[in-house]
CSV table of C-alpha atoms and ligand atoms in Angstrom, one decimal:
chain,number,residue,atom,x,y,z
A,1,UNK,CA,9.7,31.4,4.4
A,2,UNK,CA,7.5,30.4,7.4
A,3,UNK,CA,9.2,29.6,10.6
A,4,UNK,CA,7.9,26.0,10.3
A,5,UNK,CA,9.6,25.6,6.9
A,6,UNK,CA,12.8,27.1,8.3
A,7,UNK,CA,12.8,24.6,11.1
A,8,UNK,CA,12.3,21.7,8.8
A,9,UNK,CA,15.2,22.9,6.6
A,10,UNK,CA,17.5,23.3,9.6
A,11,UNK,CA,16.7,19.9,10.9
A,12,UNK,CA,16.7,18.1,7.6
A,13,UNK,CA,19.8,16.0,8.3
A,14,UNK,CA,18.6,15.0,11.8
A,15,UNK,CA,15.3,13.9,10.3
A,16,UNK,CA,17.2,11.7,7.8
A,17,UNK,CA,19.5,10.3,10.5
A,18,UNK,CA,16.5,9.4,12.7
A,19,UNK,CA,14.7,7.8,9.7
A,20,UNK,CA,17.9,5.7,9.1
A,21,UNK,CA,18.0,4.7,12.7
A,22,UNK,CA,14.4,3.3,12.4
A,23,UNK,CA,15.2,1.7,9.1
A,24,UNK,CA,18.1,-0.3,10.6
A,25,UNK,CA,15.6,-2.1,12.9
A,26,UNK,CA,14.5,-5.2,11.0
A,27,UNK,CA,10.9,-5.2,12.2
A,28,UNK,CA,9.6,-8.0,10.0
A,29,UNK,CA,6.2,-8.7,11.5
A,30,UNK,CA,5.6,-12.1,9.9
A,31,UNK,CA,8.8,-13.7,11.1
A,32,UNK,CA,8.9,-14.9,14.8
A,33,UNK,CA,12.7,-14.6,14.8
A,34,UNK,CA,12.2,-10.8,14.5
A,35,UNK,CA,9.8,-10.5,17.4
A,36,UNK,CA,12.3,-8.6,19.6
A,37,UNK,CA,13.1,-6.3,16.6
A,38,UNK,CA,9.4,-5.5,16.2
A,39,UNK,CA,9.3,-4.6,19.9
A,40,UNK,CA,12.4,-2.5,19.6
A,41,UNK,CA,10.8,-0.6,16.7
A,42,UNK,CA,7.7,0.0,18.7
A,43,UNK,CA,9.8,1.4,21.6
A,44,UNK,CA,11.7,3.6,19.1
A,45,UNK,CA,8.4,5.0,17.8
A,46,UNK,CA,7.1,5.7,21.2
A,47,UNK,CA,10.3,7.6,22.2
A,48,UNK,CA,10.2,9.6,19.0
A,49,UNK,CA,6.6,10.6,19.5
A,50,UNK,CA,7.5,11.7,23.0
A,51,UNK,CA,10.6,13.7,21.8
A,52,UNK,CA,8.5,15.3,19.0
A,53,UNK,CA,6.3,16.9,21.6
A,54,UNK,CA,3.4,14.4,22.1
A,55,UNK,CA,2.0,14.9,25.6
A,56,UNK,CA,1.1,11.2,25.7
A,57,UNK,CA,3.0,8.5,24.0
A,58,UNK,CA,2.4,4.9,25.0
A,59,UNK,CA,2.6,1.3,23.9
A,60,UNK,CA,-0.5,-0.8,23.8
A,61,UNK,CA,0.1,-4.5,24.0
A,62,UNK,CA,-2.1,-6.7,21.8
A,63,UNK,CA,-2.2,-10.5,21.4
A,64,UNK,CA,0.1,-9.8,18.5
A,65,UNK,CA,2.5,-7.0,17.9
A,66,UNK,CA,2.2,-3.8,20.0
A,67,UNK,CA,0.4,-0.6,18.8
A,68,UNK,CA,2.0,2.7,19.5
A,69,UNK,CA,-0.3,5.6,20.4
A,70,UNK,CA,0.6,9.2,20.8
A,71,UNK,CA,-1.3,12.5,21.1
A,72,UNK,CA,-0.9,16.3,21.2
A,73,UNK,CA,-4.2,17.9,22.1
A,74,UNK,CA,-3.1,21.5,22.8
A,75,UNK,CA,-5.5,23.2,20.3
A,76,UNK,CA,-8.9,23.2,22.0
A,77,UNK,CA,-11.8,24.0,19.6
A,78,UNK,CA,-9.7,22.9,16.6
A,79,UNK,CA,-10.3,19.6,14.7
A,80,UNK,CA,-8.4,16.5,15.7
A,81,UNK,CA,-6.6,14.6,13.0
A,82,UNK,CA,-5.6,10.9,13.6
A,83,UNK,CA,-2.5,9.8,11.7
A,84,UNK,CA,-2.4,6.1,11.0
A,85,UNK,CA,0.9,4.4,10.0
A,86,UNK,CA,2.8,1.1,10.6
A,87,UNK,CA,6.3,0.4,11.7
A,88,UNK,CA,6.4,-3.2,10.6
A,89,UNK,CA,7.9,-4.3,7.2
A,90,UNK,CA,7.8,-7.1,4.7
A,91,UNK,CA,10.4,-9.9,4.6
A,92,UNK,CA,13.4,-9.2,2.4
A,93,UNK,CA,13.7,-12.2,0.2
A,94,UNK,CA,14.9,-12.7,-2.5
A,95,UNK,CA,17.9,-11.1,-0.7
A,96,UNK,CA,20.3,-11.6,-3.7
A,97,UNK,CA,18.2,-9.1,-5.7
A,98,UNK,CA,19.0,-6.2,-3.3
A,99,UNK,CA,21.7,-3.8,-4.5
A,100,UNK,CA,22.4,-2.8,-0.9
A,101,UNK,CA,21.6,-4.6,2.4
A,102,UNK,CA,17.9,-4.1,3.2
A,103,UNK,CA,18.5,-2.8,6.7
A,104,UNK,CA,21.5,-0.6,5.9
A,105,UNK,CA,19.9,2.5,4.5
A,106,UNK,CA,21.8,3.6,1.4
A,107,UNK,CA,21.3,6.8,-0.7
A,108,UNK,CA,21.4,6.5,-4.4
A,109,UNK,CA,20.3,9.3,-6.8
A,110,UNK,CA,18.7,11.2,-4.0
A,111,UNK,CA,16.6,8.2,-2.8
A,112,UNK,CA,17.0,6.2,0.4
A,113,UNK,CA,17.0,2.4,-0.3
A,114,UNK,CA,16.0,0.2,2.7
A,115,UNK,CA,13.2,-2.1,3.6
A,116,UNK,CA,10.4,0.1,4.9
A,117,UNK,CA,11.8,3.4,3.6
A,118,UNK,CA,8.7,3.9,1.4
A,119,UNK,CA,6.3,1.6,3.3
A,120,UNK,CA,5.7,2.9,5.8
A,121,UNK,CA,8.5,4.3,8.1
A,122,UNK,CA,9.3,7.2,5.9
A,123,UNK,CA,5.7,8.3,5.6
A,124,UNK,CA,4.5,8.3,9.2
A,125,UNK,CA,7.7,9.9,10.4
A,126,UNK,CA,7.0,12.9,8.2
A,127,UNK,CA,3.8,13.5,10.2
A,128,UNK,CA,5.7,13.2,13.5
A,129,UNK,CA,8.3,15.6,12.2
A,130,UNK,CA,5.7,18.0,11.0
A,131,UNK,CA,4.1,18.1,14.5
A,132,UNK,CA,7.5,18.7,16.0
A,133,UNK,CA,8.3,21.5,13.5
A,134,UNK,CA,5.1,23.3,14.4
A,135,UNK,CA,5.5,22.9,18.1
A,136,UNK,CA,9.2,23.9,18.1
A,137,UNK,CA,8.9,26.9,15.8
A,138,UNK,CA,5.6,28.4,17.0
A,139,UNK,CA,4.8,26.6,20.3
A,140,UNK,CA,1.6,25.3,18.9
A,141,UNK,CA,0.0,23.3,16.1
A,142,UNK,CA,-3.1,24.4,14.0
A,143,UNK,CA,-4.9,21.1,14.8
A,144,UNK,CA,-4.9,18.4,17.5
A,145,UNK,CA,-3.0,15.3,16.5
A,146,UNK,CA,-3.3,11.7,17.4
A,147,UNK,CA,-1.0,8.9,16.2
A,148,UNK,CA,-1.8,5.2,15.8
A,149,UNK,CA,1.3,3.4,14.5
A,150,UNK,CA,0.8,-0.4,14.4
A,151,UNK,CA,3.1,-3.3,13.9
A,152,UNK,CA,0.9,-5.8,11.9
A,153,UNK,CA,-0.1,-4.0,8.7
A,154,UNK,CA,1.9,-6.4,6.6
A,155,UNK,CA,0.2,-9.4,8.1
A,156,UNK,CA,-3.4,-8.3,8.0
A,157,UNK,CA,-3.8,-5.9,11.0
A,158,UNK,CA,-5.5,-8.6,12.9
A,159,UNK,CA,-5.4,-6.9,16.3
A,160,UNK,CA,-6.1,-3.4,15.1
A,161,UNK,CA,-9.9,-3.7,14.9
A,162,UNK,CA,-10.3,-5.0,18.5
A,163,UNK,CA,-7.9,-2.2,19.6
A,164,UNK,CA,-10.1,0.4,17.9
A,165,UNK,CA,-13.3,-1.1,19.3
A,166,UNK,CA,-11.8,-1.0,22.8
A,167,UNK,CA,-10.5,2.5,22.6
A,168,UNK,CA,-13.2,4.5,20.8
A,169,UNK,CA,-12.9,7.5,23.2
A,170,UNK,CA,-9.1,7.6,23.1
A,171,UNK,CA,-9.1,7.5,19.3
A,172,UNK,CA,-12.1,9.9,18.7
A,173,UNK,CA,-11.2,12.3,15.9
A,174,UNK,CA,-12.6,14.4,13.0
A,175,UNK,CA,-10.5,12.9,10.2
A,176,UNK,CA,-8.1,10.0,9.7
A,177,UNK,CA,-5.0,10.5,7.6
A,178,UNK,CA,-3.5,7.3,6.2
A,179,UNK,CA,0.0,7.8,4.9
A,180,UNK,CA,0.6,4.4,3.5
A,181,UNK,CA,0.6,5.4,-0.1
A,182,UNK,CA,3.1,6.9,-2.5
A,183,UNK,CA,3.8,10.4,-3.7
A,184,UNK,CA,3.0,10.8,-7.4
A,185,UNK,CA,6.5,12.0,-8.2
A,186,UNK,CA,9.4,13.7,-6.6
A,187,UNK,CA,8.3,17.2,-5.6
A,188,UNK,CA,4.6,16.3,-6.1
A,189,UNK,CA,3.0,15.7,-2.7
A,190,UNK,CA,-0.1,13.6,-3.2
A,191,UNK,CA,-3.3,13.0,-1.5
A,192,UNK,CA,-4.7,9.6,-2.3
A,193,UNK,CA,-8.4,9.9,-1.5
A,194,UNK,CA,-9.7,6.5,-2.7
A,195,UNK,CA,-8.8,3.1,-3.8
A,196,UNK,CA,-10.7,0.8,-6.1
A,197,UNK,CA,-11.1,-2.2,-3.8
A,198,UNK,CA,-11.2,-5.8,-5.1
A,199,UNK,CA,-13.4,-8.8,-5.6
A,200,UNK,CA,-11.5,-12.0,-6.1
A,201,UNK,CA,-13.1,-15.0,-7.6
A,202,UNK,CA,-12.0,-18.5,-8.6
A,203,UNK,CA,-13.8,-20.3,-11.4
A,204,UNK,CA,-13.5,-24.0,-11.6
A,205,UNK,CA,-14.8,-25.9,-14.6
A,206,UNK,CA,-15.1,-29.6,-14.4
A,207,UNK,CA,-16.1,-31.9,-17.3
A,208,UNK,CA,-15.4,-35.6,-16.8
A,209,UNK,CA,-14.4,-37.6,-13.7
A,210,UNK,CA,-10.8,-38.1,-15.0
A,211,UNK,CA,-8.5,-36.8,-17.6
A,212,UNK,CA,-9.1,-38.4,-21.0
A,213,UNK,CA,-6.7,-39.3,-23.8
A,214,UNK,CA,-7.2,-36.7,-26.5
A,215,UNK,CA,-6.5,-39.2,-29.3
A,216,UNK,CA,-9.2,-41.6,-28.1
A,217,UNK,CA,-11.8,-39.1,-26.8
A,218,UNK,CA,-11.2,-35.8,-28.6
A,219,UNK,CA,-14.3,-34.8,-30.5
A,220,UNK,CA,-16.7,-36.7,-28.2
A,221,UNK,CA,-16.8,-34.2,-25.2
A,222,UNK,CA,-16.4,-30.6,-24.5
A,223,UNK,CA,-12.8,-29.8,-23.3
A,224,UNK,CA,-13.2,-27.9,-20.0
A,225,UNK,CA,-10.1,-25.8,-20.8
A,226,UNK,CA,-11.9,-24.5,-23.9
A,227,UNK,CA,-15.1,-24.0,-21.9
A,228,UNK,CA,-13.2,-21.9,-19.5
A,229,UNK,CA,-11.4,-19.7,-22.0
A,230,UNK,CA,-14.7,-19.2,-24.0
A,231,UNK,CA,-16.3,-17.9,-20.8
A,232,UNK,CA,-13.3,-15.7,-20.0
A,233,UNK,CA,-13.1,-14.4,-23.5
A,234,UNK,CA,-16.6,-13.1,-23.2
A,235,UNK,CA,-15.9,-11.0,-20.1
A,236,UNK,CA,-14.1,-8.3,-22.0
A,237,UNK,CA,-14.2,-7.0,-25.6
A,238,UNK,CA,-11.1,-6.3,-27.6
A,239,UNK,CA,-11.4,-2.6,-26.8
A,240,UNK,CA,-10.9,-3.3,-23.1
A,241,UNK,CA,-14.6,-2.8,-22.1
A,242,UNK,CA,-15.9,-5.3,-19.5
A,243,UNK,CA,-19.0,-7.1,-20.8
A,244,UNK,CA,-20.4,-8.4,-17.5
A,245,UNK,CA,-24.0,-7.2,-17.3
A,246,UNK,CA,-24.3,-4.3,-14.8
A,247,UNK,CA,-20.6,-4.1,-14.3
A,248,UNK,CA,-20.4,-0.3,-14.7
A,249,UNK,CA,-23.9,0.5,-13.4
A,250,UNK,CA,-22.8,2.0,-10.0
A,251,UNK,CA,-19.5,3.4,-11.1
A,252,UNK,CA,-19.4,7.1,-10.3
A,253,UNK,CA,-18.5,9.3,-13.3
A,254,UNK,CA,-15.4,11.3,-13.1
A,255,UNK,CA,-16.2,15.0,-12.7
A,256,UNK,CA,-14.8,17.6,-15.1
A,257,UNK,CA,-12.7,18.9,-12.2
A,258,UNK,CA,-11.3,15.4,-11.5
A,259,UNK,CA,-10.4,14.8,-15.1
A,260,UNK,CA,-8.7,18.2,-15.3
A,261,UNK,CA,-6.7,17.5,-12.1
A,262,UNK,CA,-5.6,14.1,-13.3
A,263,UNK,CA,-4.5,15.6,-16.7
A,264,UNK,CA,-2.5,18.3,-14.9
A,265,UNK,CA,-0.1,15.8,-13.3
A,266,UNK,CA,3.4,15.3,-14.8
A,267,UNK,CA,2.6,11.9,-16.3
A,268,UNK,CA,3.9,10.6,-19.6
A,269,UNK,CA,2.4,7.5,-21.2
A,270,UNK,CA,5.7,6.8,-23.1
A,271,UNK,CA,7.7,7.0,-19.9
A,272,UNK,CA,5.2,4.9,-18.0
A,273,UNK,CA,5.1,2.3,-20.7
A,274,UNK,CA,8.9,2.0,-20.7
A,275,UNK,CA,9.0,1.8,-16.9
A,276,UNK,CA,6.8,-1.3,-16.9
A,277,UNK,CA,8.4,-2.8,-20.0
A,278,UNK,CA,5.1,-3.1,-21.9
A,279,UNK,CA,5.1,-3.2,-25.7
A,280,UNK,CA,2.1,-0.9,-25.6
A,281,UNK,CA,-0.6,0.5,-23.2
A,282,UNK,CA,-4.1,-0.9,-23.5
A,283,UNK,CA,-7.4,-0.3,-21.7
A,284,UNK,CA,-10.9,0.9,-21.9
A,285,UNK,CA,-11.3,3.3,-24.8
A,286,UNK,CA,-12.3,6.9,-23.9
A,287,UNK,CA,-10.2,7.2,-20.8
A,288,UNK,CA,-6.6,8.2,-20.1
A,289,UNK,CA,-4.1,5.8,-18.5
A,290,UNK,CA,-4.5,7.5,-15.1
A,291,UNK,CA,-8.3,7.5,-15.3
A,292,UNK,CA,-8.2,3.8,-16.3
A,293,UNK,CA,-6.0,2.9,-13.4
A,294,UNK,CA,-7.4,5.2,-10.7
A,295,UNK,CA,-11.1,5.8,-11.4
A,296,UNK,CA,-12.4,3.0,-13.7
A,297,UNK,CA,-13.0,-0.5,-12.5
A,298,UNK,CA,-11.2,-3.3,-14.4
A,299,UNK,CA,-11.4,-7.0,-14.7
A,300,UNK,CA,-8.3,-9.1,-14.8
A,301,UNK,CA,-7.2,-12.7,-14.9
A,302,UNK,CA,-4.7,-13.2,-12.1
A,303,UNK,CA,-3.9,-16.8,-12.9
A,304,UNK,CA,-5.1,-19.6,-15.2
A,305,UNK,CA,-4.2,-23.2,-15.5
A,306,UNK,CA,-5.6,-26.5,-16.8
A,307,UNK,CA,-4.5,-29.8,-18.1
A,308,UNK,CA,-0.9,-30.8,-18.6
A,309,UNK,CA,1.6,-28.0,-17.7
A,310,UNK,CA,4.7,-30.1,-17.1
A,311,UNK,CA,7.8,-30.5,-19.3
A,312,UNK,CA,7.2,-32.0,-22.8
A,313,UNK,CA,3.8,-33.0,-24.2
A,314,UNK,CA,1.0,-35.2,-23.0
A,315,UNK,CA,-2.2,-35.9,-25.1
A,316,UNK,CA,-5.0,-35.3,-22.7
A,317,UNK,CA,-8.3,-33.6,-22.3
A,318,UNK,CA,-8.2,-32.3,-18.8
A,319,UNK,CA,-11.0,-33.3,-16.4
B,401,LIG,ZN1,2.2,-0.1,4.2
């Protein structure tokens, strides 16, 4: 075993204790009541970066929550990797659905349950610990490392872009590692190298000026709710293929190597289906579930409403 791996093993418990310490800080960025907790989390991160061996670890104030910056640049001539992460977390409601208090880390079945454990305190600390393990066990690190750990990811990272623009030199690097994603499974470290992105549209269909009584006017005009579902029904065929002209034109084909790599993962359609409580899996024919969710674009209805949606019945043709 390498000396780095030995060091990690020997410090396993301390790493967990330190993660728990950070998880106990309720750094909810959206809630002004937690402003001082957010600041406390930033200080904790700065001190941890320092203790891990960063030669520079500092807090950059923004108009919102602070950004923590750290660096170790002791490998001249080697590439510089910038690690991005965030120390802020989402609110905890509905609180009654938690099996253990969100800011009291609790281990169940080998997993730590706490707000932020998997998004993103656990992830970015792994990189900090990795740097420390290299420095402590061999006195050096194979690459230069910079850290940018922000406190506004959960509220849109509003002050990150101006910070990056104002600190181009400080942040210069050869590659950015964003560890704000999941491992595929326990024991399967994963590199997520792309996301699908999103285009979000709202379609409004209007027929008449006011709602009409369906008994008096039904049959005289087109019902906008029908017009809408007719349009929507034409967007996709019954085999899951999107029918919008040009939709697939610029979609990159999966390479044989990518398909092979996806197929080699420990994935079971049956297990996956049960985990989401679906009666069956469905999607574009000719692709596996992982290919359909990772590499093929999809088109979904996120919400739909029209007409009378209250309790009981009302005879109307919606406007
Ligand atoms: Zn995140």
